Coordinates of C-alpha atoms and ligand atoms in Angstrom, one line a residue:
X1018 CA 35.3 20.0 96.1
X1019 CA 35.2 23.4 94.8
X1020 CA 32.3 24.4 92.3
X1021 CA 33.5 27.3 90.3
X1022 CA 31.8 29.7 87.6
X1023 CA 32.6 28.6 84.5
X1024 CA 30.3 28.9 81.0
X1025 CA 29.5 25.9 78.9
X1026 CA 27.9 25.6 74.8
X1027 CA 24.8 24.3 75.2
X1028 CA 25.6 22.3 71.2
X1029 CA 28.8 21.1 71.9
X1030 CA 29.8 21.5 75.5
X1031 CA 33.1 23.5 74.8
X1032 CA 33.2 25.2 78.0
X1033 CA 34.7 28.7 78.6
X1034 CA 36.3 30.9 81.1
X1035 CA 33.9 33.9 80.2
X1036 CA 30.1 34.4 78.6
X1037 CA 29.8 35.4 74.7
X1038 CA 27.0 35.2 72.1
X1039 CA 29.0 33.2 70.3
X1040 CA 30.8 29.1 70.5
X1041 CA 33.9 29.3 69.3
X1042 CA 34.0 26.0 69.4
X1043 CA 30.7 24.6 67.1
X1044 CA 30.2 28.5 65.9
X1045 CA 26.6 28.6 67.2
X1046 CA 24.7 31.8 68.3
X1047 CA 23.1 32.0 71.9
X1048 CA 24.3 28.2 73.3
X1049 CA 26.5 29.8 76.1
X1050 CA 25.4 29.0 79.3
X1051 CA 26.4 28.8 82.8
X1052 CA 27.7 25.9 84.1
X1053 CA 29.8 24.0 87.2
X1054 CA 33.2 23.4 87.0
X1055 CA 34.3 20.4 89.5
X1056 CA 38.0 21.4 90.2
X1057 CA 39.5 18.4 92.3
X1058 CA 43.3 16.9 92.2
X1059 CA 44.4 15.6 89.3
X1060 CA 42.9 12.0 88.4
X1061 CA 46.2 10.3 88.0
X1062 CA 47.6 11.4 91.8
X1063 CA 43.9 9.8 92.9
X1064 CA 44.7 6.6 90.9
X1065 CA 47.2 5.8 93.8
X1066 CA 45.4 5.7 96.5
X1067 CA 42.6 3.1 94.4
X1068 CA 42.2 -0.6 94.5
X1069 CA 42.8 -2.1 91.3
X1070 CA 39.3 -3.4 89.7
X1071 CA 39.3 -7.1 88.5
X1072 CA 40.0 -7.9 84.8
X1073 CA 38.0 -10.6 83.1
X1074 CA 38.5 -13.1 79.4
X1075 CA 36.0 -11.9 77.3
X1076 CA 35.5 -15.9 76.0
X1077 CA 34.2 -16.5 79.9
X1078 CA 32.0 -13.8 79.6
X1079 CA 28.6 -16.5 80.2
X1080 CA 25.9 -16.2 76.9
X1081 CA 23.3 -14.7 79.3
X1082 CA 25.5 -11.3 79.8
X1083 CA 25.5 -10.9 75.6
X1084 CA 22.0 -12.4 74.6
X1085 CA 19.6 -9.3 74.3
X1086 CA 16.0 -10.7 75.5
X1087 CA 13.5 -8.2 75.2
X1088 CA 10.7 -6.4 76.6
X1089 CA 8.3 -5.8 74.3
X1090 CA 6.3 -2.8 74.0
X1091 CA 3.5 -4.2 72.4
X1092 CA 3.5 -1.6 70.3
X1093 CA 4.1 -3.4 67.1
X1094 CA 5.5 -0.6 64.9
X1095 CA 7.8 0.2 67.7
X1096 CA 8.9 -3.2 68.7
X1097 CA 9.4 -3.8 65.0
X1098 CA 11.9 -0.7 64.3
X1099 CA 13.5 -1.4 67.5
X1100 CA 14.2 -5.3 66.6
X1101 CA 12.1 -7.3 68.7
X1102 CA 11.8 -4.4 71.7
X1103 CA 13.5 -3.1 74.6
X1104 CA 16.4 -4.3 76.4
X1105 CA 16.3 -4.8 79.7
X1106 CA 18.0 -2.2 81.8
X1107 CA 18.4 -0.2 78.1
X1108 CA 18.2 3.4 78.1
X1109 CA 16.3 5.0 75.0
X1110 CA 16.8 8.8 73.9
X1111 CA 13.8 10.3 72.0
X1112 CA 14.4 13.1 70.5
X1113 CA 11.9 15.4 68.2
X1114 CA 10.9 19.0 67.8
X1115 CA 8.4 20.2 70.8
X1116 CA 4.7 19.5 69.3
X1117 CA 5.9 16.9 67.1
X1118 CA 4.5 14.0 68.6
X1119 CA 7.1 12.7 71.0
X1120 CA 4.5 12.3 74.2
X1121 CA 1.6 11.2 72.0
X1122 CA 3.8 7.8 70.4
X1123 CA 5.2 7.2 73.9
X1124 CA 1.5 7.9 75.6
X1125 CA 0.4 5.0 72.9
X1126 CA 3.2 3.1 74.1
X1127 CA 2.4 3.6 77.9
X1128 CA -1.7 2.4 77.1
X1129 CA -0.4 -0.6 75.1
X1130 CA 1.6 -2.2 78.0
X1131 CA -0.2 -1.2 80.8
X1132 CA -3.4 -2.2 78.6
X1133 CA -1.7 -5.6 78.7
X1134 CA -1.5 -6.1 82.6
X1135 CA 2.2 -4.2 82.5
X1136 CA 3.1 -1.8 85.1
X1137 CA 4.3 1.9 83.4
X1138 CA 5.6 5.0 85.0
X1139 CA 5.4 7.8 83.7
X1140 CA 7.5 10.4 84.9
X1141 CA 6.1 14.0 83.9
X1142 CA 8.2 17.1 84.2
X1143 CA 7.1 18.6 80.7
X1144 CA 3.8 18.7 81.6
X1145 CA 1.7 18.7 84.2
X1146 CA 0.2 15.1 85.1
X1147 CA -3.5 16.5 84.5
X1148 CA -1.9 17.9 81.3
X1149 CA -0.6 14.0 80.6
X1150 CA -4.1 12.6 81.3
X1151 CA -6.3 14.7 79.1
X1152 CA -3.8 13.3 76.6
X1153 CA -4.3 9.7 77.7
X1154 CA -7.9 10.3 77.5
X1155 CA -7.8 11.0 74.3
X1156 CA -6.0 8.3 73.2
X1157 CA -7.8 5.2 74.9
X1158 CA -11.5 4.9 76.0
X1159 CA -9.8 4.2 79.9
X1160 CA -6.6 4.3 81.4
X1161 CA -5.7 1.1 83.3
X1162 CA -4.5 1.5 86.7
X1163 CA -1.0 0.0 86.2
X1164 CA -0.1 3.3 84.3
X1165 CA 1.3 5.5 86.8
X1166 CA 2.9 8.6 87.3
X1167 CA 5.4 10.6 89.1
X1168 CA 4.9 13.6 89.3
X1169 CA 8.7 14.7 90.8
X1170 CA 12.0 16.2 88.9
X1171 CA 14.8 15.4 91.2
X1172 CA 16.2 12.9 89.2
X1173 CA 17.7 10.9 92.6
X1174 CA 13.9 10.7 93.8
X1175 CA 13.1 9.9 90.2
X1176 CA 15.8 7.2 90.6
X1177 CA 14.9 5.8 94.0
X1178 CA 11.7 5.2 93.2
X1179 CA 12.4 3.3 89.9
X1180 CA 15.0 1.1 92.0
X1181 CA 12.4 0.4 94.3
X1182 CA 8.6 -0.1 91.7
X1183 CA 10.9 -1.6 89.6
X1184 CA 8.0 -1.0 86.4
X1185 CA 8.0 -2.8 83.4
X1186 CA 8.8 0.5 81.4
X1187 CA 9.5 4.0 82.6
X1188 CA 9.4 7.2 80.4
X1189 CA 10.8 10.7 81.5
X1190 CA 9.5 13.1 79.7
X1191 CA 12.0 15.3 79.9
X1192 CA 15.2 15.0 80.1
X1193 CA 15.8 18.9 80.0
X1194 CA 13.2 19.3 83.4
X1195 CA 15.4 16.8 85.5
X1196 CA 17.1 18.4 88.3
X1197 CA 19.7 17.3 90.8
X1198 CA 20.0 19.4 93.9
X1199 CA 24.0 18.5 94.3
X1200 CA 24.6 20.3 90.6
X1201 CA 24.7 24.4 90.2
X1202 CA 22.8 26.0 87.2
X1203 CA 18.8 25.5 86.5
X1204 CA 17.6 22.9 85.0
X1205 CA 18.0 22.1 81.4
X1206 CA 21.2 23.8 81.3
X1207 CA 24.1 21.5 80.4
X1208 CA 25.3 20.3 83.9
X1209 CA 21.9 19.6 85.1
X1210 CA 20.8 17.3 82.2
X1211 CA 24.4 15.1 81.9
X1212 CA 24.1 14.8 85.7
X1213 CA 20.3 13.9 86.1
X1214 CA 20.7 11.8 83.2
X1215 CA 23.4 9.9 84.5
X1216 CA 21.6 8.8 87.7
X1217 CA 18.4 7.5 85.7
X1218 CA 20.9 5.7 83.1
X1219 CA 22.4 4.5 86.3
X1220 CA 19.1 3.3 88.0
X1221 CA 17.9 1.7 84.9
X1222 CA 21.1 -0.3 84.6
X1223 CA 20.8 -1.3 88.2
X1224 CA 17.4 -2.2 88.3
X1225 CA 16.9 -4.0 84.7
X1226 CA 14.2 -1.5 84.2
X1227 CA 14.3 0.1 80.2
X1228 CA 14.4 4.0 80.5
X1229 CA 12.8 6.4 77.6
X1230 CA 14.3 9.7 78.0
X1231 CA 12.3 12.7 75.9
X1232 CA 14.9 15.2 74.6
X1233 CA 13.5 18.3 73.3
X1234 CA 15.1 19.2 69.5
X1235 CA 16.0 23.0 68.5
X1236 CA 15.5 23.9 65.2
X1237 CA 18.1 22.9 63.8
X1238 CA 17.9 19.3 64.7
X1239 CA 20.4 19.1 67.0
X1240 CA 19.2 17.3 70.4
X1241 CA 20.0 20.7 72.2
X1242 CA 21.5 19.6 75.5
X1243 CA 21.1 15.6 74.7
X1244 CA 23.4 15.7 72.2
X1245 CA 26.3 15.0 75.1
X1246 CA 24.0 12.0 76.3
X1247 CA 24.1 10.0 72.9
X1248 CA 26.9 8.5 73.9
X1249 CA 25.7 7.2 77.3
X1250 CA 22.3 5.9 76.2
X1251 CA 21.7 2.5 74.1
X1252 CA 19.4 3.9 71.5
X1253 CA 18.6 7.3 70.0
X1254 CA 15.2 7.4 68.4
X1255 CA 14.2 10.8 66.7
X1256 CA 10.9 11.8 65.3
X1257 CA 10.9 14.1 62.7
X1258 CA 8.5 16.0 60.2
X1259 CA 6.2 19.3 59.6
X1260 CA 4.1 20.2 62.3
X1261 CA 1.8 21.4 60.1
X1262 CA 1.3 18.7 57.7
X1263 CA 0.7 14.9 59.1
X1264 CA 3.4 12.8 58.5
X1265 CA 6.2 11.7 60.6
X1266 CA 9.3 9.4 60.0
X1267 CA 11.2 7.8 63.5
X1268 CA 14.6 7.2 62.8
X1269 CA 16.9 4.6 64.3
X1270 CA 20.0 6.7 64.7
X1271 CA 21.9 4.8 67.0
X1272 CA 20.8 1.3 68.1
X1273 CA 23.2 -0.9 70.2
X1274 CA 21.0 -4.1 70.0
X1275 CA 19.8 -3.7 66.4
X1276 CA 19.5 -2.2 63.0
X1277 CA 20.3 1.5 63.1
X1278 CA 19.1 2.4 59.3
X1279 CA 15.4 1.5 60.6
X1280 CA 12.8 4.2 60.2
X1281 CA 8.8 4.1 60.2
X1282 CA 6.6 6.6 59.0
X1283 CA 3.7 7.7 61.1
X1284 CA 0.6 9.9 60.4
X1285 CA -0.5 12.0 62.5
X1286 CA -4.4 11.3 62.9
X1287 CA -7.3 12.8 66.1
X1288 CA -6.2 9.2 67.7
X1289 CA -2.5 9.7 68.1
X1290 CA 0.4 8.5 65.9
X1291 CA -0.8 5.3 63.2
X1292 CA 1.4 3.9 61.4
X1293 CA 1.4 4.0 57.7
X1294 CA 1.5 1.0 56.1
X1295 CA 2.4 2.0 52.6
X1296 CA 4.1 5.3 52.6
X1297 CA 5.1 5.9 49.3
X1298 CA 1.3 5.8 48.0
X1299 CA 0.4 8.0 51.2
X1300 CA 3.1 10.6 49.9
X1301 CA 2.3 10.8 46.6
X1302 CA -1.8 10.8 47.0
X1303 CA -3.1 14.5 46.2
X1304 CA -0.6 14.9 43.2
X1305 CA -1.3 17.2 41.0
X1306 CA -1.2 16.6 37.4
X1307 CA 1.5 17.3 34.9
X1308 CA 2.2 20.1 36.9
X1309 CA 6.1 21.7 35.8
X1310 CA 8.3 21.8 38.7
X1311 CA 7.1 18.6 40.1
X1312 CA 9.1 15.1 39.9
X1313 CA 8.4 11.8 41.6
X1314 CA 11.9 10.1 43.0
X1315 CA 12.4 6.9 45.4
X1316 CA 14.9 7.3 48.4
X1317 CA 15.7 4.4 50.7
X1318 CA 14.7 5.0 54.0
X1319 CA 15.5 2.0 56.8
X1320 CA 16.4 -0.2 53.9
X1321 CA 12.9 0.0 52.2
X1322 CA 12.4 2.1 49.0
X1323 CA 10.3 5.1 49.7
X1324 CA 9.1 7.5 46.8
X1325 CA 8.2 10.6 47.2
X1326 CA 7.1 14.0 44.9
X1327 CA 9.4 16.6 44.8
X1328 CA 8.1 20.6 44.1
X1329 CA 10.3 23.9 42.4
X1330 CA 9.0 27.0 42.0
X1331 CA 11.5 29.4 39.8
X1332 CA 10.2 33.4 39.4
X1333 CA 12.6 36.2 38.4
X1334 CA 14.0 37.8 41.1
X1335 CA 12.4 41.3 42.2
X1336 CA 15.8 42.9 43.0
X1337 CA 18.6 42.3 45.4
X1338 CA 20.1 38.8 46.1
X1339 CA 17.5 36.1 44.9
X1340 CA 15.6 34.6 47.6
X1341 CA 16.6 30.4 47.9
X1342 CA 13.8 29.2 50.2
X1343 CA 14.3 25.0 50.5
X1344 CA 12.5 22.9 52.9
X1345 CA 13.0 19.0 53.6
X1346 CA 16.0 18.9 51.6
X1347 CA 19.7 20.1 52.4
X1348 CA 19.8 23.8 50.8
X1349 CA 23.1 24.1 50.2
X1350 CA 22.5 21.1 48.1
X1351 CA 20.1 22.9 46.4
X1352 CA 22.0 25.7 45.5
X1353 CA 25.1 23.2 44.7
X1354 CA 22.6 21.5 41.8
X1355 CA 21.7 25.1 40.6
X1356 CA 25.5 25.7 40.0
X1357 CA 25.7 22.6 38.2
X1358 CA 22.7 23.4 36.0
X1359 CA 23.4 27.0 35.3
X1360 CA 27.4 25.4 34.0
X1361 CA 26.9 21.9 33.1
X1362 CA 23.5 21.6 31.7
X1363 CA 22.5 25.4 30.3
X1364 CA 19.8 26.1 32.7
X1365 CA 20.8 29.0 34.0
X1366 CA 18.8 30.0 37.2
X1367 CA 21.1 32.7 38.9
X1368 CA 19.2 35.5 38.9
X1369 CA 15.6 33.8 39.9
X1370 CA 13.8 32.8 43.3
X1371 CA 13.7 29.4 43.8
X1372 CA 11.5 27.6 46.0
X1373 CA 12.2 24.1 46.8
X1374 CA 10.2 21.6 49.0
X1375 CA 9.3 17.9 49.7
X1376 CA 5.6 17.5 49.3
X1377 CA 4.5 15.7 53.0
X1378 CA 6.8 17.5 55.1
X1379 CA 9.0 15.1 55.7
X1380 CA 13.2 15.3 55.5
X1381 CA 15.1 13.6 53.2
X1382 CA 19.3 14.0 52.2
X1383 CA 19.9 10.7 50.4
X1384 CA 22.2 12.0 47.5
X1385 CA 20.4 9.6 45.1
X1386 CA 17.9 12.7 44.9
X1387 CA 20.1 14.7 43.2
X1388 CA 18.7 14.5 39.6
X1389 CA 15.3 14.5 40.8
X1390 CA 15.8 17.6 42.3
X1391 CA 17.6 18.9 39.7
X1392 CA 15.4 17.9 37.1
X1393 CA 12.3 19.4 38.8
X1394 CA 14.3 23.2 38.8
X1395 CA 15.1 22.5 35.4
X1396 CA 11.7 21.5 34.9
X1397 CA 10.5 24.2 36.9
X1398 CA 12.6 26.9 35.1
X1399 CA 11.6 25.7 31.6
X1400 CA 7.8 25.6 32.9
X1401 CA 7.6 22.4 30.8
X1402 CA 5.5 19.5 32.7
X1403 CA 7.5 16.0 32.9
X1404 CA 5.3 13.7 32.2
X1405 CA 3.7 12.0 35.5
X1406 CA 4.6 8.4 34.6
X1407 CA 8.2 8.9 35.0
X1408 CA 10.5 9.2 38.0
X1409 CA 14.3 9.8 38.4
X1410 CA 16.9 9.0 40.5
X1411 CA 21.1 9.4 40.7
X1412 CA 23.3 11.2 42.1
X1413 CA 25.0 14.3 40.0
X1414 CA 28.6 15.0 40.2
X1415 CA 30.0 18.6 40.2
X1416 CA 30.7 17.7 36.1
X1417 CA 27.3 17.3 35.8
X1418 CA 27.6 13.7 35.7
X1419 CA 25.5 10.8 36.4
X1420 CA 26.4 8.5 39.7
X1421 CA 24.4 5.1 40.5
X1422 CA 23.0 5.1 43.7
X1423 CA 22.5 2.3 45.9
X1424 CA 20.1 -0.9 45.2
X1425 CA 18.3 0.4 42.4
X1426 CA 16.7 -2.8 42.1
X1427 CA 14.5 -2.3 44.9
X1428 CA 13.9 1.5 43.5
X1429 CA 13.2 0.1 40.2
X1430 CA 10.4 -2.3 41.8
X1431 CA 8.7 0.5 43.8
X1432 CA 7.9 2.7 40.6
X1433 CA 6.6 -0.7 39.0
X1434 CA 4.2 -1.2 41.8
X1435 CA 3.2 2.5 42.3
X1436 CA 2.4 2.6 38.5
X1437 CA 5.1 4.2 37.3
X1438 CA 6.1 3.6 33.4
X1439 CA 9.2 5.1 32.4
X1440 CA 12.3 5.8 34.9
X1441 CA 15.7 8.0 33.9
X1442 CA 18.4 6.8 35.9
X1443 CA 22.2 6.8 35.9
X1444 CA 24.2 4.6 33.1
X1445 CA 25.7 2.2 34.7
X1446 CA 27.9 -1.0 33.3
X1447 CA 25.8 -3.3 34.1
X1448 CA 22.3 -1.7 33.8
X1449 CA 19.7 -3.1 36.0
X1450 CA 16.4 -3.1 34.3
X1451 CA 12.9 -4.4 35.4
X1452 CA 10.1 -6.2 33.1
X1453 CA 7.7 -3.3 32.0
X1454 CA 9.7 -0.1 33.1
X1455 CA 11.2 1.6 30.6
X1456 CA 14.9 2.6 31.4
X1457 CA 16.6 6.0 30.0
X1458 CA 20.0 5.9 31.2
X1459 CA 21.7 8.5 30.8
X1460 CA 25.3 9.7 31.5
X1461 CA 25.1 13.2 32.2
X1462 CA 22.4 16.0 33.8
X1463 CA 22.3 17.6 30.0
X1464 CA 20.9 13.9 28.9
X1465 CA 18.5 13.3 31.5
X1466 CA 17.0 17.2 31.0
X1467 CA 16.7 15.7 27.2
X1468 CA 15.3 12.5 28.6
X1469 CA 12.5 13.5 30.7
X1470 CA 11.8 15.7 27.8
X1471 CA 12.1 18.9 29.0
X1472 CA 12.3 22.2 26.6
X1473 CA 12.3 25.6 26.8
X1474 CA 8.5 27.1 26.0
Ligands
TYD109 P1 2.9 16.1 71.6 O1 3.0 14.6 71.8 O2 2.5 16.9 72.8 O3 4.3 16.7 71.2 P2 5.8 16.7 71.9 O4 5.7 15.8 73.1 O5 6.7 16.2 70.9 O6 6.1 18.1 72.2 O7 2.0 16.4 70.3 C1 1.5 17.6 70.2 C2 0.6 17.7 68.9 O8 0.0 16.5 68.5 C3 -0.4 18.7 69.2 O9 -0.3 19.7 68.3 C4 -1.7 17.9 69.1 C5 -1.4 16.7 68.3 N1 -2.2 15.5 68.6 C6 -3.0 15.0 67.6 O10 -3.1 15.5 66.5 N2 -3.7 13.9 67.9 C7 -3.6 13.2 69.1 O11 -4.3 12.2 69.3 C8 -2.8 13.8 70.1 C9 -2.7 13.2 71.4 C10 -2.1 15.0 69.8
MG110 MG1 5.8 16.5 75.1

């Protein structure tokens, strides 16, 4: 075999002959790295000189080899988003930002099962295992001696020693320090990561033993490196949300033995990750009152109706192209639903600043925000307060019409509970109402603008 010098994206793993700034292939800046290219034969002539493998009827395939028994975490919030727990043998990809949380939940996780008897290993390469422990400290009054760790980054050693403990649960934290002497290029480079990932996916099959991998997250959300590995591992979990502000949401967004549209919300609190029981009420606590610019919507998130207060801030522009500044929503969204004002509903907004943002710091992209957002710029722009009691939902159409979104049933019985009086909502055939909410539906942006009673001053 013949390693040769060849360059590989670090986003999308288009590899190249030669170095450049930019990927021709995903168009992102600064991804190009080095990587190993294995030039052998061609597979096909190889195929020849192979011994056939053994085909099997998938109806004598025994119930044991499907059923998916699990190990629990005993972590409840985890083992509930996850179905039941880990599979056997399963391989998990957690991915989040770096100081989002990731080695605090799976610390929490570690303390839970090795509180309960369970051995754990802990595989540090991130940190330092003194590093690990101060953390550990913090989060339990003593660390049982069944949580162990490795303090190693070859990933065959990492491997070996996996096939031989054979723990209850072992976390690698992360996948981007794993090494494997056989491959070129340092580690966390593209090569490196698919190949040391490999033999842990590998090990963890062999031995039954369910695997955490920790994938470090660039900014732009993309698991930088990992994002080749989702489609080796079971499950890809990501944690998301503001550094600065306390919550966090853990997404289910691929989940071979389970739900994949599960999600929790977590606060962040001096003793790790809680879990927040009622996250709409956490999200919409400190409120301000009939404040312009500000709307309440509800989003579904995992299936479960989550509302949460939406913020504009509209100033003329200074000079020069006017500044669009959005966080927790998509921006180009954004600007899309200022388009459709400034044409569709006369609210002009071209030649202002507009800051958007979603109070809590979490994301959200379900387009069933669309008139929220659009009614708190409008609201915003007119610096006209919508009253507090009401909330909004739909999805607006490049006509500046109205769209239903999905289950507004279970929207409609979140603003009841949460207090809410009056909702404006898309007109639909058959109108779904609610005893004591007060439905405006409405058919286009210009109507709903009308409906949550919103003037120039
Ligand atoms: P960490 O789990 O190290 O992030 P990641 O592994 O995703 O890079 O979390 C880092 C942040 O969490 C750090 O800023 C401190 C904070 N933190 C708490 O607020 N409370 C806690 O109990 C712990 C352990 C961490
Ligand atoms: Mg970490």
């Amino acid at each position: 075999m013949k390693n040769e010098q060849i360059y590989a994206c670090a986003k999308c793993g288009a590899q190249f002959q030669k170095w450049s700034g930019r990927c021709t292939g995903c168009g992102a800046w600064g991804t190009i790295g080095e990587d190993a290219l294995e030039t052998e034969e061609a597979a096909p002539s190889r195929a020849l000189s192979k011994k056939p493998g053994k085909t099997n009827a998938f109806s004598d395939l025994t119930k044991e080899n499907g059923s998916a028994e699990r190990v629990k975490t005993l972590h409840a919030p985890f083992d509930e988003l996850l179905g039941g727990g880990l599979v056997p043998g399963s391989v998990t990809l957690f991915g989040g930002e770096p100081g989002i949380g990731k080695s605090t939940l799976l610390s929490q996780i570690a303390l839970t099962l090795s509180q309960a008897g369970q051995s754990v290993l802990y595989v540090t390469g991130e940190e330092s295992p003194s590093q690990v422990r101060l953390r550990l400290e913090r989060l339990a009054p003593a660390i049982p001696p069944s949580l162990r760790f490795l303090d190693r980054n070859d990933a065959e050693v990492i491997a070996a020693t996996i096939l031989k403990e054979k723990p209850a649960l072992v976390i690698a934290d992360s996948v981007q320090t794993l090494r494997v002497e056989s491959v070129s290029g340092e580690p966390g480079n593209i090569s490196q990561i698919k190949a040391g990932a490999s033999i842990l996916i590998e090990a963890a099959k062999k031995s039954g033993v369910p695997l955490v991998l920790v994938g470090q997250v660039t900014k732009d959300g993309d698991l930088a490196g990992p994002r080749l590995l989702e489609h080796l591992v079971d499950t890809v979990l990501m944690l998301e949300g503001d550094r600065s502000h306390t919550f966090r949401m853990l997404r289910v967004l691929k989940h071979r033995f389970g739900n994949t549209e599960e999600c929790s919300v977590f606060s962040m609190t001096e003793r790790g990750l809680e879990i927040v029981s009622d996250p709409s009420s956490a999200l919409l606590a400190d409120r301000p009152v009939q404040a312009s610019g500000t709307i309440v919507s509800c989003l579904l998130e995992g299936g479960h109706p989550l509302a949460c207060e939406l913020q504009a801030l509209i100033a003329p522009a200074g000079y020069g192209t006017p500044l669009r500044r959005v966080s927790g929503f998509d921006s180009n969204r954004v600007s899309l639903l200022l388009a459709v004002l400034g044409r569709r509903a006369g609210v002009p907004c071209a030649d202002m600043d507009v800051f958007f943002n979603v109070v809590g710091g979490i994301r959200v992209s379900e387009p069933g925000l669309d008139l929220a957002v659009a009614l708190a710029l409008a609201s915003a722009k007119y610096d006209c307060a919508v009253p507090d009691s009401v909330m909004a939902w739909g999805e607006v159409g490049l006509a500046g019409e109205l769209r239903p979104v999905s289950r507004p049933e279970a929207r409609l019985k979140e603003a009841k509970r949460l207090g809410f009086k009056t909702v404006i909502v898309p007109k639909q055939k058959k109108q779904v109402t609610l005893d004591g909410l007060e439905i405006r539906a409405c058919s286009t942006l210009r109507e709903a603008i009308q409906a949550a009673g919103l003037k120039k001053s």
